[in-house]
Coordinates of C-alpha atoms and ligand atoms in Angstrom, one line a residue:
M1 CA 0.0 0.1 0.0
T2 CA 1.1 3.6 -0.7
S3 CA 2.3 5.4 2.8
A4 CA 0.3 9.0 3.2
V5 CA 3.6 10.3 4.0
S6 CA 7.3 8.7 2.9
F7 CA 10.1 10.2 4.4
Q8 CA 13.2 8.3 3.1
K9 CA 16.7 9.5 5.2
I10 CA 15.2 12.6 4.9
S11 CA 17.8 16.0 6.7
R12 CA 17.4 18.7 7.2
H13 CA 20.3 21.2 8.2
F14 CA 20.3 24.9 9.8
G15 CA 24.2 25.4 9.4
S16 CA 25.4 22.7 12.2
V17 CA 22.3 22.5 13.0
R18 CA 20.6 18.9 12.7
A19 CA 16.8 19.9 13.2
V20 CA 16.5 16.7 11.8
D21 CA 18.4 13.9 10.8
A22 CA 18.6 10.9 8.7
V23 CA 14.7 10.0 9.5
D24 CA 13.3 7.0 7.8
L25 CA 9.3 7.0 8.5
E26 CA 6.1 5.5 6.4
I27 CA 2.6 7.2 7.9
A28 CA -0.1 5.4 6.5
P29 CA -3.1 6.2 5.1
G30 CA -5.6 7.1 7.9
E31 CA -3.6 7.2 10.3
F32 CA -3.3 9.6 13.7
F33 CA 0.1 9.8 13.8
A34 CA 1.9 11.7 16.2
M35 CA 5.1 13.2 16.6
L36 CA 6.7 13.1 20.1
G37 CA 9.3 14.8 21.6
P38 CA 11.2 17.4 24.0
S39 CA 11.7 21.2 22.5
G40 CA 13.7 21.6 19.8
S41 CA 14.2 17.3 18.7
G42 CA 12.4 18.0 15.4
K43 CA 8.9 17.7 15.4
T44 CA 7.8 20.6 13.9
T45 CA 10.6 20.7 11.5
C46 CA 9.3 17.3 10.3
L47 CA 5.6 18.8 10.0
R48 CA 7.1 21.9 7.9
L49 CA 8.8 19.8 5.6
I50 CA 5.3 17.5 4.9
A51 CA 3.5 20.9 4.3
G52 CA 6.5 22.4 2.2
F53 CA 7.1 25.0 4.7
E54 CA 10.8 23.8 4.5
Q55 CA 13.0 22.0 1.9
P56 CA 15.1 18.6 3.0
T57 CA 18.6 19.0 2.9
S58 CA 19.1 15.1 1.4
G59 CA 16.9 12.4 1.6
H60 CA 13.0 12.3 -0.2
L61 CA 10.2 12.6 0.9
E62 CA 6.4 11.5 -0.4
I63 CA 3.6 12.1 -0.1
F64 CA 0.6 9.3 -1.3
G65 CA 3.3 8.2 -3.2
E66 CA 4.1 11.3 -5.5
T67 CA 7.5 13.4 -5.2
A68 CA 7.0 16.3 -2.5
E69 CA 10.5 18.0 -3.2
G70 CA 10.1 21.1 -5.0
V71 CA 6.6 20.7 -5.1
P72 CA 5.0 24.4 -3.6
P73 CA 2.9 23.9 -0.2
Y74 CA -0.2 25.2 -2.0
R75 CA -0.1 22.1 -4.5
R76 CA 0.6 19.2 -2.4
N77 CA -3.0 18.7 -0.2
V78 CA -2.1 19.0 3.1
N79 CA -3.0 21.7 5.5
T80 CA -2.1 22.5 8.5
V81 CA -3.4 24.1 11.7
F82 CA -0.7 26.0 13.5
Q83 CA -0.7 26.6 17.1
D84 CA -2.0 30.2 17.2
Y85 CA -4.2 29.5 14.6
A86 CA -3.1 32.2 12.5
L87 CA -7.0 33.1 12.1
F88 CA -7.6 36.8 9.9
P89 CA -8.6 38.8 12.1
H90 CA -10.5 41.6 9.6
L91 CA -12.6 38.8 8.0
N92 CA -15.8 37.0 9.9
I93 CA -15.7 33.4 10.6
I94 CA -17.3 31.5 7.9
D95 CA -14.6 34.3 5.2
N96 CA -11.9 33.0 7.5
V97 CA -12.8 29.4 6.8
A98 CA -13.8 30.1 3.1
Y99 CA -10.4 31.8 2.5
G100 CA -8.5 28.8 0.9
L101 CA -11.7 28.4 -1.8
M102 CA -11.6 31.7 -2.4
V103 CA -7.5 32.1 -3.4
R104 CA -8.3 28.5 -5.3
G105 CA -10.4 30.2 -7.4
I106 CA -14.1 28.5 -6.2
D107 CA -17.0 30.9 -6.9
K108 CA -18.5 32.7 -3.5
A109 CA -22.3 30.4 -4.1
S110 CA -20.0 27.2 -3.5
R111 CA -17.4 28.1 -1.1
L112 CA -19.7 29.8 1.4
K113 CA -22.0 26.6 1.4
A114 CA -18.5 24.5 2.0
A115 CA -17.6 26.6 4.9
G116 CA -20.8 26.0 6.1
E117 CA -20.6 22.3 6.2
A118 CA -16.8 22.6 8.0
L119 CA -18.3 24.8 10.4
E120 CA -20.8 22.0 10.8
L121 CA -18.5 19.5 11.7
V122 CA -16.6 21.5 14.1
K123 CA -20.2 22.5 16.0
L124 CA -19.8 26.0 14.6
G125 CA -22.8 26.0 12.8
G126 CA -24.5 29.4 13.5
Y127 CA -21.2 31.0 14.3
G128 CA -20.2 32.3 10.4
E129 CA -21.0 35.7 10.8
R130 CA -19.1 36.3 14.1
R131 CA -15.5 37.6 13.9
T132 CA -12.7 36.2 15.7
G133 CA -12.4 38.4 18.5
Q134 CA -15.9 37.4 20.0
L135 CA -15.1 33.7 19.7
S136 CA -13.4 32.0 23.3
G137 CA -9.8 30.1 22.4
G138 CA -11.8 26.5 21.9
Q139 CA -13.8 27.8 19.1
R140 CA -11.4 29.8 17.2
Q141 CA -9.2 26.5 17.2
R142 CA -12.3 24.6 16.1
V143 CA -12.6 27.7 13.3
A144 CA -8.4 27.1 12.3
L145 CA -10.1 23.2 11.9
A146 CA -12.5 23.8 10.1
R147 CA -10.8 26.3 7.6
A148 CA -8.2 23.1 6.9
L149 CA -10.8 21.0 6.6
V150 CA -13.1 22.9 4.2
N151 CA -9.9 22.2 1.5
K152 CA -10.4 18.2 2.0
P153 CA -7.1 17.6 2.4
K154 CA -5.6 14.3 2.4
V155 CA -2.7 14.2 4.9
L156 CA -4.0 17.2 8.1
L157 CA -0.6 18.7 9.7
L158 CA -1.6 19.9 13.7
D159 CA 1.1 21.2 14.9
E160 CA 0.1 21.9 19.1
P161 CA -3.3 22.9 18.5
L162 CA -4.3 22.0 22.0
G163 CA -1.6 24.3 23.5
A164 CA -3.3 27.0 24.3
L165 CA -6.4 25.2 25.4
D166 CA -7.1 25.0 29.5
L167 CA -6.6 21.6 30.9
K168 CA -10.5 20.5 30.6
L169 CA -10.9 22.0 27.3
R170 CA -8.2 19.9 26.5
E171 CA -9.5 16.8 27.2
Q172 CA -12.7 17.4 25.6
M173 CA -11.0 18.7 21.8
Q174 CA -8.7 15.6 22.1
E175 CA -11.8 13.4 21.9
E176 CA -13.3 15.4 19.7
L177 CA -10.1 15.3 16.9
K178 CA -9.9 11.8 16.7
S179 CA -13.7 10.9 16.4
L180 CA -13.8 13.6 13.6
Q181 CA -10.5 12.1 12.4
K182 CA -12.4 8.6 12.0
S183 CA -15.1 9.7 10.8
L184 CA -13.6 11.9 8.1
G185 CA -10.4 9.5 7.0
I186 CA -8.3 11.9 6.9
T187 CA -4.5 11.0 8.1
F188 CA -3.4 13.5 11.1
V189 CA -0.1 13.9 12.0
F190 CA 0.0 15.5 15.2
V191 CA 3.4 17.2 16.8
T192 CA 3.1 17.3 20.6
H193 CA 5.3 17.7 23.8
D194 CA 2.5 16.4 25.9
Q195 CA 3.0 12.3 26.5
G196 CA -0.3 11.8 27.6
E197 CA -1.9 14.0 24.8
A198 CA 0.0 11.6 22.1
L199 CA -0.9 8.0 23.8
S200 CA -4.2 8.4 24.2
M201 CA -5.3 10.0 20.9
A202 CA -2.5 8.5 18.3
D203 CA -2.6 5.2 16.6
R204 CA 0.7 5.1 16.3
V205 CA 3.6 7.7 18.5
A206 CA 7.2 8.6 16.8
V207 CA 9.4 9.3 19.8
F208 CA 11.4 12.1 18.5
N209 CA 15.3 13.3 20.1
D210 CA 18.0 15.6 18.7
G211 CA 16.2 14.8 15.4
K212 CA 15.9 11.6 15.3
I213 CA 13.2 9.1 15.3
V214 CA 14.5 7.2 18.7
Q215 CA 10.9 4.6 19.0
A216 CA 7.9 4.5 16.6
G217 CA 5.0 2.3 17.5
S218 CA 1.4 1.8 19.3
P219 CA 1.2 4.2 22.1
E220 CA 1.2 0.7 23.8
D221 CA 4.3 -0.4 22.5
I222 CA 6.0 3.4 23.5
Y223 CA 4.3 2.4 26.9
R224 CA 5.0 -0.5 27.8
R225 CA 7.8 -1.6 26.0
P226 CA 10.5 1.6 25.5
M227 CA 13.9 1.1 23.9
T228 CA 16.0 3.1 25.4
R229 CA 16.0 4.9 28.3
F230 CA 15.1 8.6 27.0
V231 CA 11.9 6.6 26.0
A232 CA 11.0 5.2 29.7
D233 CA 12.0 9.0 30.9
F234 CA 10.2 10.9 28.4
V235 CA 7.1 8.7 27.9
G236 CA 5.5 8.4 31.1
S237 CA 7.6 9.2 33.6
S238 CA 8.8 5.6 34.7
N239 CA 11.4 4.5 36.7
V240 CA 15.0 3.9 34.7
L241 CA 16.4 1.5 36.6
P242 CA 20.0 0.9 36.5
P243 CA 22.5 -2.2 35.7
D244 CA 23.5 -2.9 38.8
F245 CA 20.8 -2.5 40.5
S246 CA 18.6 -4.3 37.9
G247 CA 21.5 -6.9 38.1
T248 CA 20.8 -7.4 42.0
H249 CA 17.2 -7.2 42.1
F250 CA 15.8 -8.1 38.9
G251 CA 18.5 -10.7 37.8
Q252 CA 19.5 -8.9 34.8
A253 CA 22.3 -6.3 34.7
K254 CA 20.8 -4.3 32.3
W255 CA 19.0 -0.9 31.7
T256 CA 15.2 -1.9 33.0
S257 CA 12.4 0.6 33.3
L258 CA 9.3 0.0 35.9
R259 CA 5.8 1.7 35.3
P260 CA 4.8 3.3 38.4
E261 CA 1.9 2.4 38.8
S262 CA 3.2 -1.8 38.1
I263 CA 4.6 -1.3 42.1
R264 CA 2.6 -2.6 44.7
L265 CA 2.9 -2.2 48.8
S266 CA 2.6 -6.3 49.6
P267 CA 4.0 -7.1 53.1
D268 CA 5.6 -10.2 51.5
G269 CA 6.7 -8.2 48.7
A270 CA 10.3 -8.8 47.7
L271 CA 12.5 -5.3 48.3
S272 CA 12.5 -3.8 51.4
A273 CA 12.6 0.1 50.8
T274 CA 12.3 3.4 52.6
V275 CA 9.1 5.9 51.8
I276 CA 11.1 9.5 50.9
S277 CA 8.5 11.1 50.3
R278 CA 4.7 11.5 49.6
S279 CA 2.2 13.4 47.8
F280 CA -1.5 13.1 47.1
M281 CA -2.3 13.7 43.2
G282 CA -6.7 12.9 43.7
A283 CA -7.3 9.5 42.7
A284 CA -3.9 8.4 43.8
N285 CA -1.2 8.9 46.0
R286 CA 2.6 8.9 44.5
L287 CA 5.4 7.2 46.9
L288 CA 9.0 7.9 46.7
V289 CA 11.1 4.8 48.0
E290 CA 14.8 4.8 48.0
R291 CA 16.9 1.1 48.5
D292 CA 20.3 0.9 47.1
G293 CA 20.5 4.5 46.4
A294 CA 18.0 4.3 43.6
R295 CA 14.8 5.9 44.1
L296 CA 11.8 5.2 43.0
H297 CA 8.6 6.2 42.4
L298 CA 5.2 4.5 42.8
M299 CA 1.4 4.8 42.8
L300 CA -1.0 4.2 45.7
P301 CA -4.6 3.8 45.0
A302 CA -6.4 6.6 46.7
S303 CA -8.8 4.3 48.7
Q304 CA -4.9 2.9 50.4
T305 CA -3.4 4.6 53.5
P306 CA -0.1 6.1 52.4
P307 CA 2.5 4.8 55.1
E308 CA 4.5 7.5 56.5
S309 CA 7.3 9.0 55.6
G310 CA 10.4 7.3 56.8
S311 CA 8.9 4.3 57.1
E312 CA 9.9 0.8 55.6
V313 CA 7.7 -0.9 53.1
R314 CA 8.2 -4.1 51.0
L315 CA 7.5 -3.9 47.0
A316 CA 6.1 -6.3 44.6
W317 CA 5.8 -6.1 41.2
N318 CA 4.8 -9.0 38.0
A319 CA 8.1 -9.8 37.0
S320 CA 6.5 -9.3 33.4
D321 CA 6.3 -5.4 34.3
V322 CA 10.0 -5.0 34.6
H323 CA 10.5 -4.2 30.9
V324 CA 14.8 -5.0 29.6
M325 CA 15.7 -2.0 27.6
E326 CA 17.5 -2.7 24.9
G327 CA 19.5 0.5 23.8
E328 CA 21.3 2.7 26.5
A329 CA 20.6 6.0 25.2
Ligands
ATP401 P1 9.1 23.0 19.7 O1 8.6 21.8 20.3 O2 10.0 23.5 20.3 O3 8.5 23.9 18.4 P2 10.6 21.0 17.7 O4 10.7 19.3 18.6 O5 9.1 20.9 17.0 O6 10.9 21.8 19.0 P3 12.1 22.7 15.9 O7 10.9 23.8 16.0 O8 11.6 21.0 14.2 O9 11.6 21.5 17.1 O10 13.5 22.3 16.3 C1 14.8 21.6 16.0 C2 15.7 21.9 16.0 O11 16.1 23.2 14.4 C3 16.5 23.1 17.2 O12 17.7 23.3 17.3 C4 15.6 24.4 16.4 O13 16.3 26.0 16.6 C5 16.0 24.3 15.5 N1 15.7 25.2 14.2 C6 14.6 25.4 13.4 N2 14.1 26.1 12.2 C7 15.2 27.0 12.6 C8 15.5 27.6 11.4 N3 15.1 27.9 10.8 N4 16.7 28.4 11.5 C9 18.0 27.8 12.5 N5 17.9 26.8 13.1 C10 16.0 26.4 13.3

């Protein structure tokens, strides 16, 4: 099957900065794909390469089987939803949404009809006459989405589109975006530095670091089987344990990862440890414990009374939750 987006050894260097460094990547048609990584890891540059706002320094890029190098952004059948939405303040909502169609020479009646339908899709039917200044942040985000969708792109690029929203609205929009993507069947490529967002929304996640993809896979894969310390730590703050500790307590002298929620307190647990601190998190209590100089976090359900700081506890876990990492970095 032809990939929606295919990166073949793509690099983008800015002087001595390797923003994107020999990346290979295949994104399937209809996939909700997240690019996750810390600031400066190269995610946005990858998105801009797909959009056509950047050209690769080397390598080959295809969009639905067609060579993308040299093809200008407006000829790519790709649209971007920017983090700051980039709406036109002097136009009302419907004209903002219809703008791309006007530029393409679509007649007024057709473009207003299409823009109206796009606004219905993002649940803003009836808001067409308003100005952007008369909308909430969440509504502006929806307008930006409608403005991209009206062009019926084959690939929709989203650059931290929920970054400006408060947590509640963010969670609501995550669900809406996901169901919209599934119903439209458009390939979504989503950039975020929020691991929870990537895990909850995407079919597949690529974790970036230093211009490279360090691991790509399903959210479960990335979370349960991180290949490197970096991935284990970045995706869900795991307990990353060094080889000497793992050798003594897990039987394998390699870097290992053990998720906080996989550890329980049990009188017959295999490992004793000292409680350093505890914090109330609402649905759970997070404990920090120490053993042999290694510090581990664990999550206790709020229904369980947490032990006092300084007390001794015994820890238990299932052997299958101890994940030995293949990579070192
Ligand atoms: P963020 O989450 O902060 O947006 P990111 O992972 O999207 O980060 P990029 O914006 O792709 O990262 O940047 C990757 C690297 O390339 C950074 O070191 C950045 O400073 C550099 N970079 C990006 N664009 C340019 C440019 N036009 N000129 C010079 N350096 C650039």
